Coordinates of C-alpha atoms in Angstrom, one line a residue:
X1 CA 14.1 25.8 -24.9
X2 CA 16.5 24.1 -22.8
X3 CA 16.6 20.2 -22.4
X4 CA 16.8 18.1 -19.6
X5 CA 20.3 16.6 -18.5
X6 CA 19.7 13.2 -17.5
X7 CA 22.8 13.0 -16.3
X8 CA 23.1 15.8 -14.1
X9 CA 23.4 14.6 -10.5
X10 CA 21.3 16.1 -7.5
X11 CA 20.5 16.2 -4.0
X12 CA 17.1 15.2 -3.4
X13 CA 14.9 14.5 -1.0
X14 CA 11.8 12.1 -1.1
X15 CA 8.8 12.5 1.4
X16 CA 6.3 9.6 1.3
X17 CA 9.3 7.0 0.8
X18 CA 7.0 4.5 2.6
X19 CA 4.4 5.4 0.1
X20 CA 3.0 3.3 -3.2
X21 CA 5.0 5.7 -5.5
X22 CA 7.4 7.0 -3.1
X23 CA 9.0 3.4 -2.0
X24 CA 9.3 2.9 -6.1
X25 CA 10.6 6.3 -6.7
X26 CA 13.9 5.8 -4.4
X27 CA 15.5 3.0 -6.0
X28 CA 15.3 5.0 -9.2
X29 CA 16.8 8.0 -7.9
X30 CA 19.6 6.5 -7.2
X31 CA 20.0 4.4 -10.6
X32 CA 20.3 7.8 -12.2
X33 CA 23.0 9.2 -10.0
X34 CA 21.4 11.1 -7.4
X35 CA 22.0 11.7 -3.9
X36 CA 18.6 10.7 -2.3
X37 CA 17.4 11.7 1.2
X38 CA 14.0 10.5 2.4
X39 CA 12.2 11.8 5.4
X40 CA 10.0 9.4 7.5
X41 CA 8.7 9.4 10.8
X42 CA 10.2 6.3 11.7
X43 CA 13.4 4.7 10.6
X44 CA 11.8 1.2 11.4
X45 CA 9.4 1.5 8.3
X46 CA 12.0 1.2 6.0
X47 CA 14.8 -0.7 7.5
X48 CA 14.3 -3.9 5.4
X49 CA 14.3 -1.6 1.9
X50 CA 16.7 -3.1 -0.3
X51 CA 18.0 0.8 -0.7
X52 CA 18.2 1.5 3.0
X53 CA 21.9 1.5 3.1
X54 CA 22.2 3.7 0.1
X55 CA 20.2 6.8 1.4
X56 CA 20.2 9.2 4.4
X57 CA 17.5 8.8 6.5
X58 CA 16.1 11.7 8.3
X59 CA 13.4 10.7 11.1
X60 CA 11.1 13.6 11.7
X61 CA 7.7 15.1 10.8
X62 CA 6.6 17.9 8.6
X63 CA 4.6 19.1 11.2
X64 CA 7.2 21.7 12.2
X65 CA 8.3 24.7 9.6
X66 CA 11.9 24.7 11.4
X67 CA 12.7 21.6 11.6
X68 CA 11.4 20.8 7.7
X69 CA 13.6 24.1 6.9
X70 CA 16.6 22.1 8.3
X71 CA 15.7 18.6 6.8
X72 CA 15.6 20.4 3.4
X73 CA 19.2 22.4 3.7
X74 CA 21.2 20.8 1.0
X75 CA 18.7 19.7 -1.0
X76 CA 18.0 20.5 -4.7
X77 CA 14.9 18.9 -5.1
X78 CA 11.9 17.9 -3.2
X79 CA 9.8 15.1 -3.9
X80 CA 6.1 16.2 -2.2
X81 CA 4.2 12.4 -2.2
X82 CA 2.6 13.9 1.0
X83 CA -1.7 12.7 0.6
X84 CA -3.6 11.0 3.0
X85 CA -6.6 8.9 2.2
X86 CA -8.5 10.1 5.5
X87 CA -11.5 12.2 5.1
X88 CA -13.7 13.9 7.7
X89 CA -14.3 17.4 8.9
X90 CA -11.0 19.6 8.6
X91 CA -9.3 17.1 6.0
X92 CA -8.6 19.5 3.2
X93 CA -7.5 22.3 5.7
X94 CA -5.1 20.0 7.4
X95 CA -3.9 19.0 3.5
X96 CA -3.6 23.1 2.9
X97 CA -1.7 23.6 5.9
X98 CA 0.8 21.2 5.4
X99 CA 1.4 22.4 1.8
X100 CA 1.7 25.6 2.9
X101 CA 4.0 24.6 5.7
X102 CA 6.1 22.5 3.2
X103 CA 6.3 25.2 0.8
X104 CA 7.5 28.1 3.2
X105 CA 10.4 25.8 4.6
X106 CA 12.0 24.6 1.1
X107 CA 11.7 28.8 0.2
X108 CA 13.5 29.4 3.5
X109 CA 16.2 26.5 3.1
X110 CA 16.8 27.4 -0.7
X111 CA 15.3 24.4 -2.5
X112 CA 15.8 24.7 -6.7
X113 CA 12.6 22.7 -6.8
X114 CA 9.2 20.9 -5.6
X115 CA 7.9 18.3 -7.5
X116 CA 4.6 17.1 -6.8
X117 CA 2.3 14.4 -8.2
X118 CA -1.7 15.4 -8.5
X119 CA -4.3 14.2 -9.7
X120 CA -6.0 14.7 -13.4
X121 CA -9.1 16.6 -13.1
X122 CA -11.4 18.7 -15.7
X123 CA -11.4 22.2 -15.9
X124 CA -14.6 24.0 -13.8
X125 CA -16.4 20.7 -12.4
X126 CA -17.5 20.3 -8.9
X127 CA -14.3 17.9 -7.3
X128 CA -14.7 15.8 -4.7
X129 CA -13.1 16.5 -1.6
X130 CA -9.7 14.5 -1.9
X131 CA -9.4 15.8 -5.9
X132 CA -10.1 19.5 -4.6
X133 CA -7.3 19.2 -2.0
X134 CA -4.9 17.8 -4.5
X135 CA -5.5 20.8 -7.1
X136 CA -5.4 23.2 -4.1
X137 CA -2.1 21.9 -3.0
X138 CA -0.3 21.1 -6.4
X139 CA -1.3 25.4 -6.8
X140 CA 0.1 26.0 -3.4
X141 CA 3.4 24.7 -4.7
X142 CA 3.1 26.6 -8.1
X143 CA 2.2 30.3 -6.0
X144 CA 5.1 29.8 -3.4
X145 CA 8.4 31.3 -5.3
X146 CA 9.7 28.1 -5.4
X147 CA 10.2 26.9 -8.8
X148 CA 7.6 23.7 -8.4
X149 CA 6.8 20.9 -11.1
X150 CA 3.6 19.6 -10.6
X151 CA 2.3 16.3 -12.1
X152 CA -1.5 15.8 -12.8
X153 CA -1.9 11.9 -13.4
X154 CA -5.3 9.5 -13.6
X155 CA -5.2 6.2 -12.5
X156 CA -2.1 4.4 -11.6
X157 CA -1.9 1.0 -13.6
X158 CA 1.2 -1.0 -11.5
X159 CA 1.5 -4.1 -9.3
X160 CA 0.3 -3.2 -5.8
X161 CA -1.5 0.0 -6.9
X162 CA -5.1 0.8 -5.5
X163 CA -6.4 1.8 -8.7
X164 CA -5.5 -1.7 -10.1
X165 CA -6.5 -3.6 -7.2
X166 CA -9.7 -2.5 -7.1
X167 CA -10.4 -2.6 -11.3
X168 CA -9.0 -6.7 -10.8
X169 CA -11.2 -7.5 -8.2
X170 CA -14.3 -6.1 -9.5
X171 CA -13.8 -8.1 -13.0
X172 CA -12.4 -10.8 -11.2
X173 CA -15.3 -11.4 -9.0
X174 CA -18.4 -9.9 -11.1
X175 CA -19.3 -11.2 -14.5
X176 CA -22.3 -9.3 -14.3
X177 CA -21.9 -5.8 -12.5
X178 CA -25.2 -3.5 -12.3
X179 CA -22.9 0.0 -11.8
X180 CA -23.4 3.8 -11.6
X181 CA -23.6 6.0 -14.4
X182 CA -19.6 7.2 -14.2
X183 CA -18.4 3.7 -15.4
X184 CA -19.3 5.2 -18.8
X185 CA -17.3 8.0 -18.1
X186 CA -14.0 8.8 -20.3
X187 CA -10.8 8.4 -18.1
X188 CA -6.6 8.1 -19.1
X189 CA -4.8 5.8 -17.2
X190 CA -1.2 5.3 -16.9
X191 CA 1.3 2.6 -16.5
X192 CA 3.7 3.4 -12.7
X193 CA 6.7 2.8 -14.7
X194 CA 5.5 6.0 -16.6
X195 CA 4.6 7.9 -13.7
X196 CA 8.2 7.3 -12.1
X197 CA 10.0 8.2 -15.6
X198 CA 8.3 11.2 -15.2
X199 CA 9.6 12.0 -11.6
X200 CA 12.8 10.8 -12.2
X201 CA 13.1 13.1 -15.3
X202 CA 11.8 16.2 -13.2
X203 CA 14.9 16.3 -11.0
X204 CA 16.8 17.6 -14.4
X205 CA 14.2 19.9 -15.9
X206 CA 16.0 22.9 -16.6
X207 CA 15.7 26.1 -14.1
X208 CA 13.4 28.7 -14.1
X209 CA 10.7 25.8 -14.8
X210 CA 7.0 26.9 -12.9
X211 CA 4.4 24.6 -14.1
X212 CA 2.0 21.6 -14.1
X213 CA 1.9 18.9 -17.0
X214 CA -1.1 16.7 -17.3
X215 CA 0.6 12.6 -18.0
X216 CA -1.4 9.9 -19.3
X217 CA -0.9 7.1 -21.4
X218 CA -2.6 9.0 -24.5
X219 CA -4.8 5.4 -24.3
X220 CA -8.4 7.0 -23.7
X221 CA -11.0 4.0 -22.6
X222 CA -14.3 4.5 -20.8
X223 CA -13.8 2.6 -17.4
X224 CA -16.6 0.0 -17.9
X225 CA -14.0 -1.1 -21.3
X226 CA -10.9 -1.2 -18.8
X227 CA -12.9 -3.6 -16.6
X228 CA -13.4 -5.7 -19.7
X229 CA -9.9 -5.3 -21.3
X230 CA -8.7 -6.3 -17.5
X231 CA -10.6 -9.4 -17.9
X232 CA -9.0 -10.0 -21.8
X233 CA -5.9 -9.9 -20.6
X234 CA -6.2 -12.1 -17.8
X235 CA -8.3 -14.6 -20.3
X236 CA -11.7 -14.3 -18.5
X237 CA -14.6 -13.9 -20.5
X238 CA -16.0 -10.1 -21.2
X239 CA -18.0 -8.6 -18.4
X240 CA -21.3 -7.6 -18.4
X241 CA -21.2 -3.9 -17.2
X242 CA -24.9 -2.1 -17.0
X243 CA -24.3 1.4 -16.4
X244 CA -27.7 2.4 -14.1
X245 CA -29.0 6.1 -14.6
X246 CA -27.3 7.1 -11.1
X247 CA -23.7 8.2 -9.6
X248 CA -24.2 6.6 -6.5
X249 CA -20.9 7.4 -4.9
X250 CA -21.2 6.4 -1.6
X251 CA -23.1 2.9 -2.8
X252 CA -20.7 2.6 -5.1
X253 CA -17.8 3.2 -2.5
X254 CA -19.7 0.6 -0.3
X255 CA -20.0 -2.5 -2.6
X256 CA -16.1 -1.7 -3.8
X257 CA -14.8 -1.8 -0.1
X258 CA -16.8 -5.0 0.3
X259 CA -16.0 -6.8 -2.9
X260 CA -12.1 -5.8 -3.4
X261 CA -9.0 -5.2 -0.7
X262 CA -9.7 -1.7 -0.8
X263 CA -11.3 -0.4 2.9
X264 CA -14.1 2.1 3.0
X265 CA -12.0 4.9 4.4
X266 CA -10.1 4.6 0.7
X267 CA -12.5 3.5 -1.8
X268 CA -14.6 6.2 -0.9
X269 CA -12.3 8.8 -2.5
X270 CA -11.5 6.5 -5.1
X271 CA -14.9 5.8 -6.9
X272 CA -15.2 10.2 -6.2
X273 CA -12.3 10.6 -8.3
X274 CA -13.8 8.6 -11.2
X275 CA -17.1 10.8 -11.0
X276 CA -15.5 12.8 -13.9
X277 CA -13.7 12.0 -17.4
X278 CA -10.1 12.3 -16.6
X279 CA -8.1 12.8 -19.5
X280 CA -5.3 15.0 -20.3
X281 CA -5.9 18.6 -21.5
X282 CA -2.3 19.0 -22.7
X283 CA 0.4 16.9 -23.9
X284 CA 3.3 20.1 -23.2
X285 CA 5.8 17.2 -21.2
X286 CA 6.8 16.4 -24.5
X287 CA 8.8 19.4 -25.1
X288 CA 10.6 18.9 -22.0
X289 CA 10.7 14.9 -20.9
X290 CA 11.1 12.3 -23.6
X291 CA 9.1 9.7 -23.7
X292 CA 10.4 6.1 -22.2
X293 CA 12.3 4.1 -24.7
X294 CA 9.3 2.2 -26.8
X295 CA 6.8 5.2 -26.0
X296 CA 4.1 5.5 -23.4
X297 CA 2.8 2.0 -22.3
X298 CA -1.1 1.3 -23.2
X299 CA -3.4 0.6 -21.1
X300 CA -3.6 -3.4 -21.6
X301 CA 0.0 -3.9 -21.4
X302 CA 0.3 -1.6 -18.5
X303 CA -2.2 -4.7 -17.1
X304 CA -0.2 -7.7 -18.5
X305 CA 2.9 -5.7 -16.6
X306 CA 1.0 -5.7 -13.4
X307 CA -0.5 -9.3 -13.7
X308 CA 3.1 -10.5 -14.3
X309 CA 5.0 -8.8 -11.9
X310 CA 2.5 -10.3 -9.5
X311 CA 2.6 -13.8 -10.9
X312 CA 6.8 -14.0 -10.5
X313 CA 6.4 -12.3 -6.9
X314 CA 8.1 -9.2 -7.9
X315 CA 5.9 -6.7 -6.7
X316 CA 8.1 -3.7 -4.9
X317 CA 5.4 -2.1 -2.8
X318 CA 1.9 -2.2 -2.4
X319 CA -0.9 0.4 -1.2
X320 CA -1.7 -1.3 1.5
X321 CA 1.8 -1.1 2.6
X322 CA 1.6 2.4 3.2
X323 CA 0.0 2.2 6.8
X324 CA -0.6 4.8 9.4
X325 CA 2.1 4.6 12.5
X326 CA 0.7 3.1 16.0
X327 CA 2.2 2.6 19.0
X328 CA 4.6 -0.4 19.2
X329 CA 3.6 -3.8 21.8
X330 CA 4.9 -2.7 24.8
X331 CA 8.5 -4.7 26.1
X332 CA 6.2 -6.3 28.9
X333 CA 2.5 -6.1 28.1
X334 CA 1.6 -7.1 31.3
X335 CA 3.8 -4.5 32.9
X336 CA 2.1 -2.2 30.8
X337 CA -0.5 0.1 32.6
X338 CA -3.5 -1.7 30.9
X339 CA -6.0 -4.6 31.2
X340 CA -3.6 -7.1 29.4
X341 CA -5.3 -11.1 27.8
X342 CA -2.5 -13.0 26.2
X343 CA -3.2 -16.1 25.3
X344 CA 0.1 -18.4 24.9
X345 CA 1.2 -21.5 22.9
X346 CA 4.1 -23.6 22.4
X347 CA 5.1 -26.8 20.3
X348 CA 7.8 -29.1 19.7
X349 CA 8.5 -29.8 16.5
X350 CA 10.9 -32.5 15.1
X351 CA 11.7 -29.9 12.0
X352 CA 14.5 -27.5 11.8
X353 CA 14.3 -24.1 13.0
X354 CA 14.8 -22.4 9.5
X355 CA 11.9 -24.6 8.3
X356 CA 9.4 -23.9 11.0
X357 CA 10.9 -19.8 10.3
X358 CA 10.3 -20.7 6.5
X359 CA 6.6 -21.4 7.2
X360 CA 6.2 -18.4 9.7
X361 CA 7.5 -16.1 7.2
X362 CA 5.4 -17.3 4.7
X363 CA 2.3 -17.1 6.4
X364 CA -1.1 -15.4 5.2
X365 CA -2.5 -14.2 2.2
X366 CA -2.6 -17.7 -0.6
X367 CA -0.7 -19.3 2.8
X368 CA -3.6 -18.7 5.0
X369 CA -3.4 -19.4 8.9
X370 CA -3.4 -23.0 9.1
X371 CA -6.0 -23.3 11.0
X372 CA -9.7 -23.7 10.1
X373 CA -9.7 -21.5 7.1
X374 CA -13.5 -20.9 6.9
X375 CA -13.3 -19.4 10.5
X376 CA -10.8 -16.5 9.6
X377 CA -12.8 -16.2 6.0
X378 CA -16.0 -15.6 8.5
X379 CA -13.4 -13.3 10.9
X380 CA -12.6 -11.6 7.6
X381 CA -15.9 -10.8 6.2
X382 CA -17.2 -9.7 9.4
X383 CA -14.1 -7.1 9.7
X384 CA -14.7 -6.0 6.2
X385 CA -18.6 -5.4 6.7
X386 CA -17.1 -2.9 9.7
X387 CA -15.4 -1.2 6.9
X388 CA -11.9 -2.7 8.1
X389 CA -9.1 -4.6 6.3
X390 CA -10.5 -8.2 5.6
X391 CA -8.5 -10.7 4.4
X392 CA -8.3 -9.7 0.7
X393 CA -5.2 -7.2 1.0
X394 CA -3.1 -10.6 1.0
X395 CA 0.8 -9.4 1.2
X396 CA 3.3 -8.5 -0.9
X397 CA 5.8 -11.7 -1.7
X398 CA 4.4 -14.8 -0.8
X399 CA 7.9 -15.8 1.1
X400 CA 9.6 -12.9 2.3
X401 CA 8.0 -9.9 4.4
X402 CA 9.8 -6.6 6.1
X403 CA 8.9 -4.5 8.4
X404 CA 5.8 -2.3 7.7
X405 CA 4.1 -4.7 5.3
X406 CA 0.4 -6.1 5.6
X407 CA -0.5 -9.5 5.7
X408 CA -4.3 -9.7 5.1
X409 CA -5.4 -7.7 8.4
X410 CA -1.9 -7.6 9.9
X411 CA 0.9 -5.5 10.0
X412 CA 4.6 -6.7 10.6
X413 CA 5.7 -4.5 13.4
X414 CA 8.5 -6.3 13.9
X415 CA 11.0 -9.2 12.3
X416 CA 13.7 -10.8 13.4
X417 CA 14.6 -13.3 10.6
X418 CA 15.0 -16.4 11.4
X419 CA 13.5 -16.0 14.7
X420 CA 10.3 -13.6 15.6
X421 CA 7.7 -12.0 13.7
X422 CA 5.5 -9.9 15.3
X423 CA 1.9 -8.2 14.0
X424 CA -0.2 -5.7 14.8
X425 CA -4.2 -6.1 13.9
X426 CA -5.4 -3.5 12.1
X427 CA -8.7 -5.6 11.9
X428 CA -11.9 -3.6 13.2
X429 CA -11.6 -4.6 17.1
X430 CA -12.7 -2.4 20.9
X431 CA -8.8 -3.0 21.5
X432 CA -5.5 -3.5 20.2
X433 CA -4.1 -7.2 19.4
X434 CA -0.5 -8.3 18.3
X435 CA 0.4 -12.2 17.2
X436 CA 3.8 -13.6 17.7
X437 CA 5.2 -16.5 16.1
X438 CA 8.4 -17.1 17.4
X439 CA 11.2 -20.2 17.1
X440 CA 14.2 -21.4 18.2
X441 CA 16.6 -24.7 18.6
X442 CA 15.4 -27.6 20.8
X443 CA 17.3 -30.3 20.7
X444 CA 17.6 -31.9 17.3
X445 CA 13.9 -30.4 16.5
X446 CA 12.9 -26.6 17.6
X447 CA 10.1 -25.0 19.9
X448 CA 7.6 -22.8 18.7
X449 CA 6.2 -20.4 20.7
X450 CA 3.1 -18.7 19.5
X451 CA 1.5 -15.4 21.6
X452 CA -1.5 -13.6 20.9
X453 CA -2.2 -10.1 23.2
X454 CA -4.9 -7.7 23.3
X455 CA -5.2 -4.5 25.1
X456 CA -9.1 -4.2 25.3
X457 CA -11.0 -1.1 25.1
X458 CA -13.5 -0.3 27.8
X459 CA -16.2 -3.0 28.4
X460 CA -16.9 -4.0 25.0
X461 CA -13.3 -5.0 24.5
X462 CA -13.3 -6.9 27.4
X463 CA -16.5 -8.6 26.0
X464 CA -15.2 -9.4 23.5
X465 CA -12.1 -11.1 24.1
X466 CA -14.8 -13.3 26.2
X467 CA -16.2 -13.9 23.2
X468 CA -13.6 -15.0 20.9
X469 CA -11.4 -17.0 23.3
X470 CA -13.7 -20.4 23.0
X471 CA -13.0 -20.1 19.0
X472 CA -8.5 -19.7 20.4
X473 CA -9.3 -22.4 22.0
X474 CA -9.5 -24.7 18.9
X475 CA -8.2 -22.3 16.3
X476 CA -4.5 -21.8 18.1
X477 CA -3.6 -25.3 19.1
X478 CA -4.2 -26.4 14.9
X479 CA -2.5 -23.5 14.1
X480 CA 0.5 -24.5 16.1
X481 CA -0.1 -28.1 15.3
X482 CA 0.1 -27.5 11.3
X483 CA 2.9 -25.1 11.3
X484 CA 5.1 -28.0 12.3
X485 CA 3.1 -29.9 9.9
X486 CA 3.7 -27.9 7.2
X487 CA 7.9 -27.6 8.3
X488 CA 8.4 -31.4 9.0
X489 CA 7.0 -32.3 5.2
X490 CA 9.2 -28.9 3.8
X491 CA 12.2 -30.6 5.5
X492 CA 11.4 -34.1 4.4
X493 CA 10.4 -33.0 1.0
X494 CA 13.9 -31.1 0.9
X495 CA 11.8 -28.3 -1.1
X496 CA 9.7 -25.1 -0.6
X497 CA 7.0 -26.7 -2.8
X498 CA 5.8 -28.9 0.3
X499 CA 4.9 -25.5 2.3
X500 CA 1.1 -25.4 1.8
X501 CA -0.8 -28.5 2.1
X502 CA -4.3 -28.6 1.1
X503 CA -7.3 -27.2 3.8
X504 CA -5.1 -25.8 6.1
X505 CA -4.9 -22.0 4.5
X506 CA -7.3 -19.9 3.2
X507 CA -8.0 -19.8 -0.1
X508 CA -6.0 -17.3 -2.3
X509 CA -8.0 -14.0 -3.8
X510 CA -4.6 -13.1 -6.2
X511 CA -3.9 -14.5 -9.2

């Protein structure tokens, strides 16, 4: 058998670079020598990346066998980190097409190989829906003449992962949890810095290589004992997990996307995929990938890992950061074609402008909105009980943002540092709503400027907007008024540590 040449350079190209594992995967393509394309449908997703000088971008779709067929010309390997968490009628035929789509343009542009992560599933059980589609594509790759690598993991242990968001909320919030009868189930989980040596490692598998390789971390706990060992490790006292005599799937899906940062639309699919024991059938990688240097990483220190990387502010990407593309804030919303409310603030402050941009970068998540916290905690359950964002997805780096990232129910469409950041609601709503927060010199101070815009929807959103804008009326003025707050002490204090001054953010839900 041959072995792998780790240091055997090729041309690959990533799809789902804006992705959890994708946006991880990039940066460690390039360590090991490789010429990395990624393929994304817009260039503005990734153009605060650290590695955005270092690859070639294509913008386009894979909705389009020709145009995949010449995106893939060159290229050696593929990296498929195509899934959507959407569900609904026609989900797993879109899934199949797309494979099948995928698969027929790498043949026709001569790819060497396809790799693909799956998902670990038993032998002959009733899948759900999302589980089904990812066995029915991962075989799709295998039957299509192009020599394909397909990776069957559990649950993803990493900073930023769902899988790990929704485990640490659940113990962090529940010391006693009444759950369905699958937290006794049997399931493998893995560390992402295993899951990427893997992929890494597949780009220099020898040729002639047609298979799939189950990858775990060989550290087999029933999922009610990695709640607990969560909890351990993060030196809360053991949980109380009473597993009921029901699988209650769609409950279950219900109370996570109420309790953790996880909407409905994903924790359904989720708490599906843990309906089984997920553990590896095979350990065959072994004769082909060595492990990483100090073996497979255990559960518990796959946590610690996670807990730290969060703690120091190193987290590269999160789940939540892989949002769905909208349509930008029109140049001149009121120019726009549409029923346009905007509802416009400015302030002089006597701070700096990179202070006041200091606080306005750094705003959300253990931030909060400076401005009558329990009203956006209220704003946030109310959106989360509509099955949308909430304010528990918090963001990424509690200074810095790019564009793409969430901050609780935002999205930063756009940055310019120093001066403007724009987001994009993604909060339950009958419209669409942006917030700007915008400085710039005045005079020995600066001038805030502060814009929120909504687009409504029909009647309702109209009635709506009627409804909230008594609550802008006191909740936008503080807001501004406390920014500059918050800047004047950070200049006065000469330090960062002055940012946050108690009651004017929300409360933090990270550790």
């Amino acid at each position: 058998m041959q072995p792998y040449d780790p240091q055997q350079s090729r041309t690959v190209l990533v799809t789902g670079a804006t992705g959890y594992i994708g946006g991880r995967l990039v940066p460690r393509l390039l360590e090991a020598g490789h010429r990395v394309k990624v393929l994304v449908r817009s260039r503005q997703k990734i153009k605060d990346v650290p590695w955005h000088e270092q690859v070639e971008i294509i913008q386009d779709s894979l909705d389009n066998g020709d145009s995949a067929a010449k995106a893939f010309e060159g290229v050696d390997v593929l990296y498929y980190l195509v899934h959507s968490m959407a569900s609904g009628s026609g989900f797993e035929a879109k899934e199949e097409a797309m494979a099948r789509l995928v698969a027929s343009a790498a043949a026709k542009a001569g790819v060497d190989r396809v790799v693909y992560l799956g998902g670990l599933h038993p032998d002959n059980a009733l899948l759900s829906t999302h589980m089904r589609s990812r066995e029915k594509v991962g075989r799709i790759f295998l039957e299509s003449g192009v020599d394909s690598v397909v990776f069957q993991a559990g649950v993803v242990i990493g900073s930023g992962s769902a899988s790990f968001e929704m485990i640490r909320h659940l113990a962090d919030t529940l010391p006693v949890m009444p759950a369905p009868s699958w937290v006794n189930n049997r399931i493998e989980a893995i560390a992402v810095r295993d899951v990427l040596h893997y992929l890494v490692a597949a780009a220099t598998l020898p040729d002639k290589l047609n298979r799939s390789f189950d990858i775990g971390s060989r550290d087999v706990l029933k999922y009610k004992d990695m709640m607990n060992e969560y909890a351990l490790e993060r030196g809360l006292p053991r949980r109380l997990v009473i597993a009921l005599p029901v699988p209650a799937p769609k409950l279950a899906g219900l109370w996570v996307a109420l309790v953790t940062p996880i909407p409905l639309s994903m924790s359904f699919p989720l708490v599906q995929s843990l309906q089984h024991d997920a553990v590896s059938r095979e350990h065959d990688v072994d004769h082909y990938i060595p492990q990483p240097d100090g073996g497979l990483t255990p559960y518990r220190r796959a946590v610690a890992l996670a807990l730290g990387k969060e703690r120091d502010g190193q987290v590269e990407t999160t789940w939540a950061n892989a949002g769905v593309d909208a349509d930008p804030l029109p140049s001149d919303p009121d120019w726009a074609g549409y029923k346009v409310y905007t509802d416009t603030r400015t302030f002089h402050s006597p701070a700096r402008p990179e202070h006041v941009w200091t606080i306005i970068e750094g705003i959300g998540g253990k931030n909060g909105w400076y401005s009558l916290p329990l009203a956006w905690r209220v704003r946030g359950w109310l959106d989360k009980l509509q099955g949308g964002a909430g304010l528990l997805r918090g963001r990424r780096h509690p200074k810095t943002l790019g564009s793409g990232e969430v901050v609780d129910w935002w999205r930063v469409e756009a940055i310019e540092r120093g001066h403007l950041l724009r987001l994009r609601a993604e909060m339950r709503a009958p419209g669409r709503a942006w917030l700007e927060l915008a400085v710039e010199p005045d005079g020995s101070g600066s001038l805030y400027r502060q814009r929120a815009v909504f687009f409504p929807r029909g009647l309702a959103g109209r009635l709506y907007w009627l409804g909230v804008y008594p609550f802008h009326g006191f909740i936008f003025p503080s807001m501004a008024r406390n920014i500059s707050a918050a800047a004047t002490a950070l200049q006065e204090a000469g330090s960062e540590e002055a940012a946050v001054q108690p009651g004017w953010g929300v409360p933090g839900d990270t550790p």
